[in-house]
Every structure is written in C-alpha cells, then in structure tokens.
Coordinates of C-alpha atoms in Angstrom, one line a residue:
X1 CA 0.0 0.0 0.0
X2 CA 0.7 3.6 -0.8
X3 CA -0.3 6.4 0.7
X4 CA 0.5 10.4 0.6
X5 CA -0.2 13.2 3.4
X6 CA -0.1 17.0 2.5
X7 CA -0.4 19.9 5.0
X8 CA -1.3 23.6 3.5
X9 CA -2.1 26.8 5.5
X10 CA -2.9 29.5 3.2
X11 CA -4.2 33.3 4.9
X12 CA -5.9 35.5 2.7
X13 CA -7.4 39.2 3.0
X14 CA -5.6 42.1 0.8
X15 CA -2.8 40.2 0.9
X16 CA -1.9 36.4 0.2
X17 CA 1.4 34.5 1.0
X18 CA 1.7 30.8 1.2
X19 CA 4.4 29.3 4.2
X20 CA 6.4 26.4 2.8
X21 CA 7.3 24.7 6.1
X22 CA 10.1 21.9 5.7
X23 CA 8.4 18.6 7.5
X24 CA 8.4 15.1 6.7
X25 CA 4.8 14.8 5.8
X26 CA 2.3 16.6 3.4
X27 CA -0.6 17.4 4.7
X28 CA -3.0 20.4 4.2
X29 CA -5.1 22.2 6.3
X30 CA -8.2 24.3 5.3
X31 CA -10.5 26.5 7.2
X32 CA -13.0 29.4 6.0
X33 CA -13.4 32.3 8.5
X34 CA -16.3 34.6 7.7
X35 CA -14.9 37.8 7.1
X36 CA -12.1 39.1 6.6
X37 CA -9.6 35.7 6.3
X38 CA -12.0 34.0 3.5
X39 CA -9.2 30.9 3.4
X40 CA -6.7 29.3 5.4
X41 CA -4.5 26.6 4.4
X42 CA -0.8 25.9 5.2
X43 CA 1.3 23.3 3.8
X44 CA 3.6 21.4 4.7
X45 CA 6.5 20.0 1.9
X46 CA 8.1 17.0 2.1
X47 CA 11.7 16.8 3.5
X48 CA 12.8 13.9 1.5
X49 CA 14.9 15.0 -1.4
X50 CA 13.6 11.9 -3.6
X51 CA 10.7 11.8 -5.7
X52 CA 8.0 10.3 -4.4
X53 CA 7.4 7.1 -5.1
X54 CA 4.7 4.6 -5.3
X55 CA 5.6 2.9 -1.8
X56 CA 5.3 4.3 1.4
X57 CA 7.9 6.8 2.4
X58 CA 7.8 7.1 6.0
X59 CA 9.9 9.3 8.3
X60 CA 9.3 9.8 12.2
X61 CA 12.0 12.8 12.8
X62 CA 10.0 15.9 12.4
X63 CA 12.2 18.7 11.2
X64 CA 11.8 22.0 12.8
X65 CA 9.3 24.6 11.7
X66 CA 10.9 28.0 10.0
X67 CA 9.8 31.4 9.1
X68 CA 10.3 32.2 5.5
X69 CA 12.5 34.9 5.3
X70 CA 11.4 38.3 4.4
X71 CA 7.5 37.3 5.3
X72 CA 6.2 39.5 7.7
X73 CA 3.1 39.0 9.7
X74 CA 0.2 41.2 11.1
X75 CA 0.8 40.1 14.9
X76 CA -2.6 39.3 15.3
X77 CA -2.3 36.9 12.1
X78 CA 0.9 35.4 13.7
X79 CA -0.8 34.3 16.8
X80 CA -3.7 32.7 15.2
X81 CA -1.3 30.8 12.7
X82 CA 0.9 29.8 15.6
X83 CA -2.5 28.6 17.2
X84 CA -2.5 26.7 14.2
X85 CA 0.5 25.4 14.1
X86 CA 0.6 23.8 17.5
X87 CA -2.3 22.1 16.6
X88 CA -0.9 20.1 13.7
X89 CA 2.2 20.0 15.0
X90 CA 0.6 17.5 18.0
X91 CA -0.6 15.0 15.2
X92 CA 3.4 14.1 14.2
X93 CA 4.5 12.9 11.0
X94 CA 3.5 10.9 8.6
X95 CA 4.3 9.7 5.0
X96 CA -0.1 9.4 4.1
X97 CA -2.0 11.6 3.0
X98 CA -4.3 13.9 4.7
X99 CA -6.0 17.3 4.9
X100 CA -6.2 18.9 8.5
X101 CA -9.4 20.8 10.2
X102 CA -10.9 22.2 13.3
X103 CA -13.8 22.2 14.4
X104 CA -16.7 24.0 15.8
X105 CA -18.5 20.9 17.1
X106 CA -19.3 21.4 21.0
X107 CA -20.0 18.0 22.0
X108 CA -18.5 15.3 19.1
X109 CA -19.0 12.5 21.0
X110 CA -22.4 12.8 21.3
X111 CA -24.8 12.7 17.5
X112 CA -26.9 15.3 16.3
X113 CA -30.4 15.0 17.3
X114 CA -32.3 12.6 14.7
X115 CA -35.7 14.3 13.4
X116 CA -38.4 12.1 13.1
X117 CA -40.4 14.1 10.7
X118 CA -37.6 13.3 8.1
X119 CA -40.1 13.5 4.8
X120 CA -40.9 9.9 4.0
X121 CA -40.1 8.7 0.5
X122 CA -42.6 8.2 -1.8
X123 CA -43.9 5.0 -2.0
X124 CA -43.9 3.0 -5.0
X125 CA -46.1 0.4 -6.9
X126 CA -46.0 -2.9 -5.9
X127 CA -45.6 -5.4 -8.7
X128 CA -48.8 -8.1 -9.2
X129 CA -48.4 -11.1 -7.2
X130 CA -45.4 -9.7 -5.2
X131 CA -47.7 -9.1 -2.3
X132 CA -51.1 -11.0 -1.4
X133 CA -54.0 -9.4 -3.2
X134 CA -57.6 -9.5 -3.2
X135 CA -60.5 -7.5 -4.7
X136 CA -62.7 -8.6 -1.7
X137 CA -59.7 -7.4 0.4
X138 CA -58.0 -4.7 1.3
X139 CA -55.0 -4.3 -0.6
X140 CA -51.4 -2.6 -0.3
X141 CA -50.6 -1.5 -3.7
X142 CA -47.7 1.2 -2.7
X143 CA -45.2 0.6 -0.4
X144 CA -41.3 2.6 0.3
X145 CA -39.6 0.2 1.5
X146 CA -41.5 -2.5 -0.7
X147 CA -40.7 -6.3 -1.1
X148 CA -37.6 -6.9 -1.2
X149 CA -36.2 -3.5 -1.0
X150 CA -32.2 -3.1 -0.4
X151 CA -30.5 -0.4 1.0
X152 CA -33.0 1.2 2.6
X153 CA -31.7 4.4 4.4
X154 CA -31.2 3.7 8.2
X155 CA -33.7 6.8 8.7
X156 CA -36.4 6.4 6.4
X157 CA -39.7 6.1 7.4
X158 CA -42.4 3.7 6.2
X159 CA -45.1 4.7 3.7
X160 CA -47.8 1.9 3.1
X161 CA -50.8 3.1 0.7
X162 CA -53.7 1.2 0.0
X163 CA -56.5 0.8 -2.6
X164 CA -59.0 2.0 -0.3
X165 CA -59.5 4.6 2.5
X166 CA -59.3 3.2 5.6
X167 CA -62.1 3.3 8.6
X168 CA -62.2 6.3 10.8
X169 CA -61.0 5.9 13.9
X170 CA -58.7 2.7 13.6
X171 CA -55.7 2.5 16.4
X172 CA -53.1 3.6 14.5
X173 CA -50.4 2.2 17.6
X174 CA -51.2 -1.4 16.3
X175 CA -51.8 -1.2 12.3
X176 CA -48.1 -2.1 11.9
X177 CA -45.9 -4.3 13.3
X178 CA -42.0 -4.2 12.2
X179 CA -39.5 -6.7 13.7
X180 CA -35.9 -7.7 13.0
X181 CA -34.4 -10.4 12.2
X182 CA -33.9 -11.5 15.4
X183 CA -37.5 -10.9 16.4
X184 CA -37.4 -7.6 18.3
X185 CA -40.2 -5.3 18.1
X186 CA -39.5 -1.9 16.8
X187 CA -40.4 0.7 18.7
X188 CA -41.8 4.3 16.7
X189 CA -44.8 6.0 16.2
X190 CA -47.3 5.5 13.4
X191 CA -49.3 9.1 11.3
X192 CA -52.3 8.7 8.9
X193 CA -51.5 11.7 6.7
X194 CA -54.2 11.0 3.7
X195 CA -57.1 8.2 4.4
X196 CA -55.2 5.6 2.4
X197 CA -51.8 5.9 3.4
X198 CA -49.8 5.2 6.9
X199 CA -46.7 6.5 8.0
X200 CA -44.1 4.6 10.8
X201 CA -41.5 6.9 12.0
X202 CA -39.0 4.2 13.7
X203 CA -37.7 5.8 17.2
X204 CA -34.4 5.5 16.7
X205 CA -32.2 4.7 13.5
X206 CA -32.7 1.2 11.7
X207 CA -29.9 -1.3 12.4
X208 CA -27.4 -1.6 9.6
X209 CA -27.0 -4.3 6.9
X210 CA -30.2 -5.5 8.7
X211 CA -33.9 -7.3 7.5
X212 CA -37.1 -6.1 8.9
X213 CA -40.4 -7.5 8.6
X214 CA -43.4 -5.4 7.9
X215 CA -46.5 -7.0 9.0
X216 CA -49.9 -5.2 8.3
X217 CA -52.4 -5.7 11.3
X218 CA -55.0 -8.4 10.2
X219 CA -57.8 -6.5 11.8
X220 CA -56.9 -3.4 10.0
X221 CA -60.4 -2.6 7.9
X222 CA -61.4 0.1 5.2
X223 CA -64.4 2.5 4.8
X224 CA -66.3 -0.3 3.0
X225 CA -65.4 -3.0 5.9
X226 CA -62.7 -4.7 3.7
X227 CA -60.2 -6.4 5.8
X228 CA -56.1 -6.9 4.8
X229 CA -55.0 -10.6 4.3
X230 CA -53.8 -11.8 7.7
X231 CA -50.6 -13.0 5.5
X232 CA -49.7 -9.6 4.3
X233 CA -46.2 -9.3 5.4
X234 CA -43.1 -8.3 3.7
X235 CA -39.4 -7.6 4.0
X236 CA -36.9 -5.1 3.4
X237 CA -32.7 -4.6 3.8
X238 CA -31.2 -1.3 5.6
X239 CA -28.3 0.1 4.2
X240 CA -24.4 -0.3 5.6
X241 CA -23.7 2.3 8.1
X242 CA -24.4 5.5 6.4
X243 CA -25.8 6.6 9.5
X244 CA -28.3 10.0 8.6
X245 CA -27.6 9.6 4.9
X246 CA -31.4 10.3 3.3
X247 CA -32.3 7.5 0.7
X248 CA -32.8 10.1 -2.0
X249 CA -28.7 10.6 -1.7
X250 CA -28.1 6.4 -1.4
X251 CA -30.3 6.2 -4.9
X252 CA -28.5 9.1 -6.3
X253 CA -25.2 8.8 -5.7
X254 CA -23.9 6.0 -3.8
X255 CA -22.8 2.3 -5.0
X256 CA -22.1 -0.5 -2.4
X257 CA -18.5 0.3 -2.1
X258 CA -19.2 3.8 -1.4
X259 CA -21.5 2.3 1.3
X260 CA -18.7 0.1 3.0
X261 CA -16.1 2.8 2.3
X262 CA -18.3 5.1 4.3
X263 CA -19.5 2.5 6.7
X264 CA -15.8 2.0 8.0
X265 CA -15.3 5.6 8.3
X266 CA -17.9 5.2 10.9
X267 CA -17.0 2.0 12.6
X268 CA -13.6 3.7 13.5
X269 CA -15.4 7.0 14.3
X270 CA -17.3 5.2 16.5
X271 CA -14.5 3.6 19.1
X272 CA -11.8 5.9 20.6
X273 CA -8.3 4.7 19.5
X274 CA -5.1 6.1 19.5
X275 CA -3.9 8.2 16.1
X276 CA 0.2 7.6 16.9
X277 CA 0.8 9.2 20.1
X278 CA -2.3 11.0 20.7
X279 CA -5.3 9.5 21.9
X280 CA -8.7 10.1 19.8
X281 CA -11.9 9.7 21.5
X282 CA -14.8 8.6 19.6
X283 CA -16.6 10.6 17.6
X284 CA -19.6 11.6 16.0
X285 CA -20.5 9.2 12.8
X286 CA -20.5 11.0 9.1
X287 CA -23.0 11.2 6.0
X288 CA -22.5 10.9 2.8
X289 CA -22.8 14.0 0.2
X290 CA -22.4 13.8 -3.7
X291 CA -20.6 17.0 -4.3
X292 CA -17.4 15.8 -2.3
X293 CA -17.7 12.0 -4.0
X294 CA -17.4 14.4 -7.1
X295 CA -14.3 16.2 -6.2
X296 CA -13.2 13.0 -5.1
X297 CA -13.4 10.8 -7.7
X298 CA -12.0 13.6 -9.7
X299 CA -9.2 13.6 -7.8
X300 CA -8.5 10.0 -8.2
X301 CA -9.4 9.6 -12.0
X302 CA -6.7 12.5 -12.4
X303 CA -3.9 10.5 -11.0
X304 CA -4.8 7.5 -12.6
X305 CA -4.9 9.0 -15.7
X306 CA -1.5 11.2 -15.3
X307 CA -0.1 8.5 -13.2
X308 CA 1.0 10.4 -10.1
X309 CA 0.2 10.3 -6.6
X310 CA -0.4 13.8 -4.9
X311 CA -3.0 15.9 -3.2
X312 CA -2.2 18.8 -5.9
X313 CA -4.1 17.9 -9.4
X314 CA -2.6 17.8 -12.3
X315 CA -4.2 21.1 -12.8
X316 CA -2.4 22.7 -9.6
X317 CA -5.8 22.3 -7.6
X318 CA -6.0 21.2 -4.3
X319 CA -8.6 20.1 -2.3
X320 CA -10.2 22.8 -1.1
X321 CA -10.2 23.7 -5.3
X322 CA -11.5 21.0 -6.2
X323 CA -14.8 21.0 -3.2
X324 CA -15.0 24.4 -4.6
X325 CA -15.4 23.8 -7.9
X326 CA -18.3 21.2 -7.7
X327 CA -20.4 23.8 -5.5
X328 CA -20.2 22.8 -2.2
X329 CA -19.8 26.2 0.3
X330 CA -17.4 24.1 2.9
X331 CA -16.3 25.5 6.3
X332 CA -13.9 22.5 7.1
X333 CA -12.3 20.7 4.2
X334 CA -9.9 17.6 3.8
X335 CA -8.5 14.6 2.1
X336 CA -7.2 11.2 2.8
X337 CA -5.4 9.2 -0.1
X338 CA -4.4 5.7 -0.8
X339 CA -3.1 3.4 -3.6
X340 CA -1.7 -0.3 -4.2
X341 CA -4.2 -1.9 -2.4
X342 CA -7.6 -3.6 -3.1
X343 CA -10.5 -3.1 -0.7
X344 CA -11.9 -1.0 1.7
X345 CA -10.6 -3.5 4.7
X346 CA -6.8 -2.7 3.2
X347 CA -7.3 0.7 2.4
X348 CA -8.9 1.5 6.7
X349 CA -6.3 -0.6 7.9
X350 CA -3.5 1.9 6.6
X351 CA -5.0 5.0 6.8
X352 CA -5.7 4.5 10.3
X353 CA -2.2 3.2 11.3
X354 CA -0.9 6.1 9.9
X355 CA -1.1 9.0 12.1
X356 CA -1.7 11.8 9.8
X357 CA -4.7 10.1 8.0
X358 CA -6.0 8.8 11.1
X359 CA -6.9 12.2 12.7
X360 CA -8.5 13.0 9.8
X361 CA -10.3 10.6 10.1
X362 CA -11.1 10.9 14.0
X363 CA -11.6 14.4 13.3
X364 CA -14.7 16.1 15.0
X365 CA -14.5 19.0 12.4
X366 CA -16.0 16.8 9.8
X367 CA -19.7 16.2 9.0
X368 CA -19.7 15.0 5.7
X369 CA -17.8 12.6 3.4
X370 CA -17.5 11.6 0.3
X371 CA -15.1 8.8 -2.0
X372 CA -13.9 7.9 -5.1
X373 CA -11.9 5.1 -6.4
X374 CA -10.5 4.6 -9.7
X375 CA -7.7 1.9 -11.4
X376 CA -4.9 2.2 -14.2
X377 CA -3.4 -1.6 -14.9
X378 CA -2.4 -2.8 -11.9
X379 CA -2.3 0.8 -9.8
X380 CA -5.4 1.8 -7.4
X381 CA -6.3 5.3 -6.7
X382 CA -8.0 5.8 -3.5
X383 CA -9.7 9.5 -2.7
X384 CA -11.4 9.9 0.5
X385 CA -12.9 13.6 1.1
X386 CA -14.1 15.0 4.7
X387 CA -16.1 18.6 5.0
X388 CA -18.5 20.6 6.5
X389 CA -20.9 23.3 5.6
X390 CA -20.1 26.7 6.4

C-alpha cells in the first residue's frame, strides 16, 4: 500500500502569501473564516529529497518549523497561525495523506439529534403477485420500502398506501408491526397523513446491513369493511452504516463500495483509539454528500490518468479547489489518499495506522464525506474527502 499526506495553510485578505514549512509529511489544512480571512490553508513539503514514489515513504524525525524569510506577519495573524500550528504539530509525521481541520463541534462524542419528521419517500407500486392481493380485500398497492427493497436508508420512514380509504378511527399504535431479524419489536410511532396511506416513524435509527419484517395488522379494515390478508407481510434490507444519509442521496449517488467505504469511516469513528501518540476519542458518525464523492473521484481519476500520486491535481488544484469547484460552500475541508491496495478492509487498515490520515479521520470537524476510487493496470487510486458546511 501507498499512501500520501499534504499539510497547506494559506491566509488571505488584501494580501496572500503561502508558508512552505520543511516537514516530513504533506498534509493540508483548510479553514473558512467569515470575514475578513475568506481561506486558510498551510502546507507542509516534504523533506525527503527523492521523488515520491509509489511505496510508502515514512519518516518519524519531524524537522523543525521556519519562518520564511522576508514574510512578515500582522501580529494578530501570527498568533492565530501559531495557534494553528501547534495544533498540527501534535498529530506528528507521517508519509499518508491527509488534509487537516478544526472544528466548531461542542459536543462530538455525542450525534446530532435525529428528526423524526424526516419526509418519508414516496412510495412505489407494488408489482402483481409480489404481495397478497384481493379485490374482496383490502390491498397494499404502494409501499417505500416495498418487497424486497435493499439499502434502505437507516432513517427512512415507512409509507404503506392502500387501494381503499381506511375506517375512521382505527388505532393507529397497532396497524403495523416491524421486527428484526432477530424478532425484536421496533419501537416508533405511526401518522395517517391522507385516508389511504400510513406512515411509521422508527424511534431511533434502523440497524445496519439488517432485514425487517413489515407485518400489516389483520384487523386493520377500510371504509367499505374490507379487511387486509392476515398473511400480508413483507421484507426489506437497511443500508451499511451510512448513519443519517437520506435514501434520496443512497439512490442518487452512492454504490455498495461507497457504502462500506463510508461505513468503515464510521465504525472507527465510532470507538476511541489512538492516532500515533495522541489518543482520539470517539466521535460523532459522518453522511455521505455527492458533491465531495465528485471532487473525489476527480481527484483519483486524475492520477490514474496522469499517473502520479499527490493531493495537488494535475491542474495545480487542491482540495479545497476541487470541493470548490463542484459547488459545495465548505467550512472545514480535507482529504485522505491511498493506492496499491484492493479493498476498503486494506485501504482503513493503513489509513488508520498512519497517524496523519488517522486524525482526519477521527476528526470532530467533519460532518460530511465523500469517496472515489478509480484503477490504471495494476495501480489503485483511492480519494477519500471530509467537509463541512459553512
């Protein structure tokens, strides 16, 4: 496996100057203040004198910081770059690749409140014969998740319609029952927003990579006294661990690699661990957004197709030009690469042993995530991109 860190600080207001600080890593850090520093980023260039080279290049002395002559400072802008600066300088060096952030989060370890009231998807025609059906019954003949659905979004609702209106006054707290695979009962709350549709908000998130069972109460009965099958029942398949991803962004955007990449992201997010000398406690989990899978895949379709490995493009860009470009107004930007190695289990496994990547990937100042992967022969270009919204 390869990998390849980059640090860059960059200050701009009327003036813009960019500190080229010797270090054995690269690794870059952006930040957007609202007025007057629109940008930070430093960076950081590599002290070995070789080219790089597809094989890791480690180093563990960490040589010292210097002023560039003839650069002078504001004194206010000196302090909050030497702020800065002892900040990165606690994550040590590496030879991976990373882009560094702070955050604004107050409490990390704990998730953003879930809504419940998340809009529920809208349901879609059930096939003939997938489902029991009746015309002396009362029939489902819409359903999100339906029969068989995969990757169902671990916080979408349910949305059941049905062929007829249903009786006034019906207890809504028993017309479904959902259950795992292991036969517990989920717990959530149940809305009748039109007369032939129902609505299960689940309490808390669905359980990844998991089936549930939708069972329609038996005794359930429409406005003309039709009753549903007593065998109506189906089953559907939550997503990997994309945590609040919505299912409009999982259809759009995301394929099943993307889901384990982003997945392991928030398995290791999720336990503290150590990132080289400096413990990381857990964090809160990330979601998925198809503006930085853009930049990233970008990213990585650039090297394979001009056969380098670098955070700068082949266009000069980094990544903070590159987020920019696809439209995404970022606060907090970064990027973790890899190469030579084949799946998302190989990929974690170095990024996280590598200090550098691993607080990025630890990082609280994150939100957001996106990936890209692409190949050339036998060479394997992994992008992974970390942000949030200003």
């Amino acid at each position: 496996m390869w990998q390849h860190t980059d640090n860059s600080l960059r200050m701009e207001n009327h003036k813009s100057a960019t500190l080229n600080l010797p270090i054995s890593i690269k690794n870059a850090y952006s930040q957007r203040e609202a007025a007057p520093f629109a940008h930070l980023q430093m960076e950081m260039k590599h002290m070995n004198n070789s080219k790089i080279h597809p094989a890791i290049q480690l180093s563990n002395k960490c040589p010292a910081f210097v002023k560039p002559a003839g650069y002078h400072l504001p004194l206010r802008l000196f302090r909050l770059m030497a702020v800065i600066l002892a900040l990165i300088l606690g994550s040590g060096c590496d030879s991976g690749s990373s882009d560094k952030t702070s955050s604004r989060v107050t409490n990390p370890g704990t998730p953003p409140p879930w809504n419940p009231n998340i809009p529920a998807p809208t349901p879609q025609p059930i096939p003939d014969e997938t489902l029991p059906r009746n015309d002396q019954e009362l029939n489902v003949i819409a359903a999100f998740p339906g029969p068989g659905e995969p990757r169902v979004a671990l916080i979408s609702p349910i949305t059941i319609e049905f062929d007829d209106a249903l009786i006034s006054g019906i207890d809504l707290a028993t017309a479904l029952t959902i259950r795992s695979s292991d036969n517990k009962s989920v717990d959530g709350t149940i809305s009748q927003p039109d007369l032939d549709r129902l609505v299960f908000h689940p309490k808390d998130l669905w359980n990844p990579k998991t089936t549930y069972t939708i069972q329609v109460n038996p005794a359930l009965m429409s406005a003309r006294g039709l009753k549903v099958n007593a065998q109506l029942r189906w089953q559907f398949i939550t997503a990997a661990d994309v945590y609040t991803t919505p299912q409009r962004v999982i259809d759009e955007c995301m394929s099943e690699l993307d889901e384990e990449m982003l997945a392991a992201v928030n398995q290791a997010r999720s336990t503290a661990r150590s990132c080289g000398s400096k413990a990381q406690p857990a964090v809160a989990k990330l979601t998925w957004n198809c503006l930085l899978q853009e930049a990233a895949i970008i990213h990585s379709d650039d090297m394979a197709a001009h056969n380098f490995f670098e955070h700068i493009g082949s266009d000069g860009s980094r990544v903070s030009d590159r987020v920019t470009r696809t439209g995404y107004n970022w606060h907090y930007v970064g990027e973790n690469l890899a190469g030579n190695v084949s799946t998302v289990t190989q990929a974690m496994s170095g990024l996280l042993n590598s200090p550098g990547h691993c607080e990025n990937i630890m990082s609280k100042n994150f939100t957001e995530f996106g990936f890209g992967f692409a190949r050339s022969g036998n060479r394997t270009y992994w992008t992974q991109v970390f942000a949030t919204h200003f």
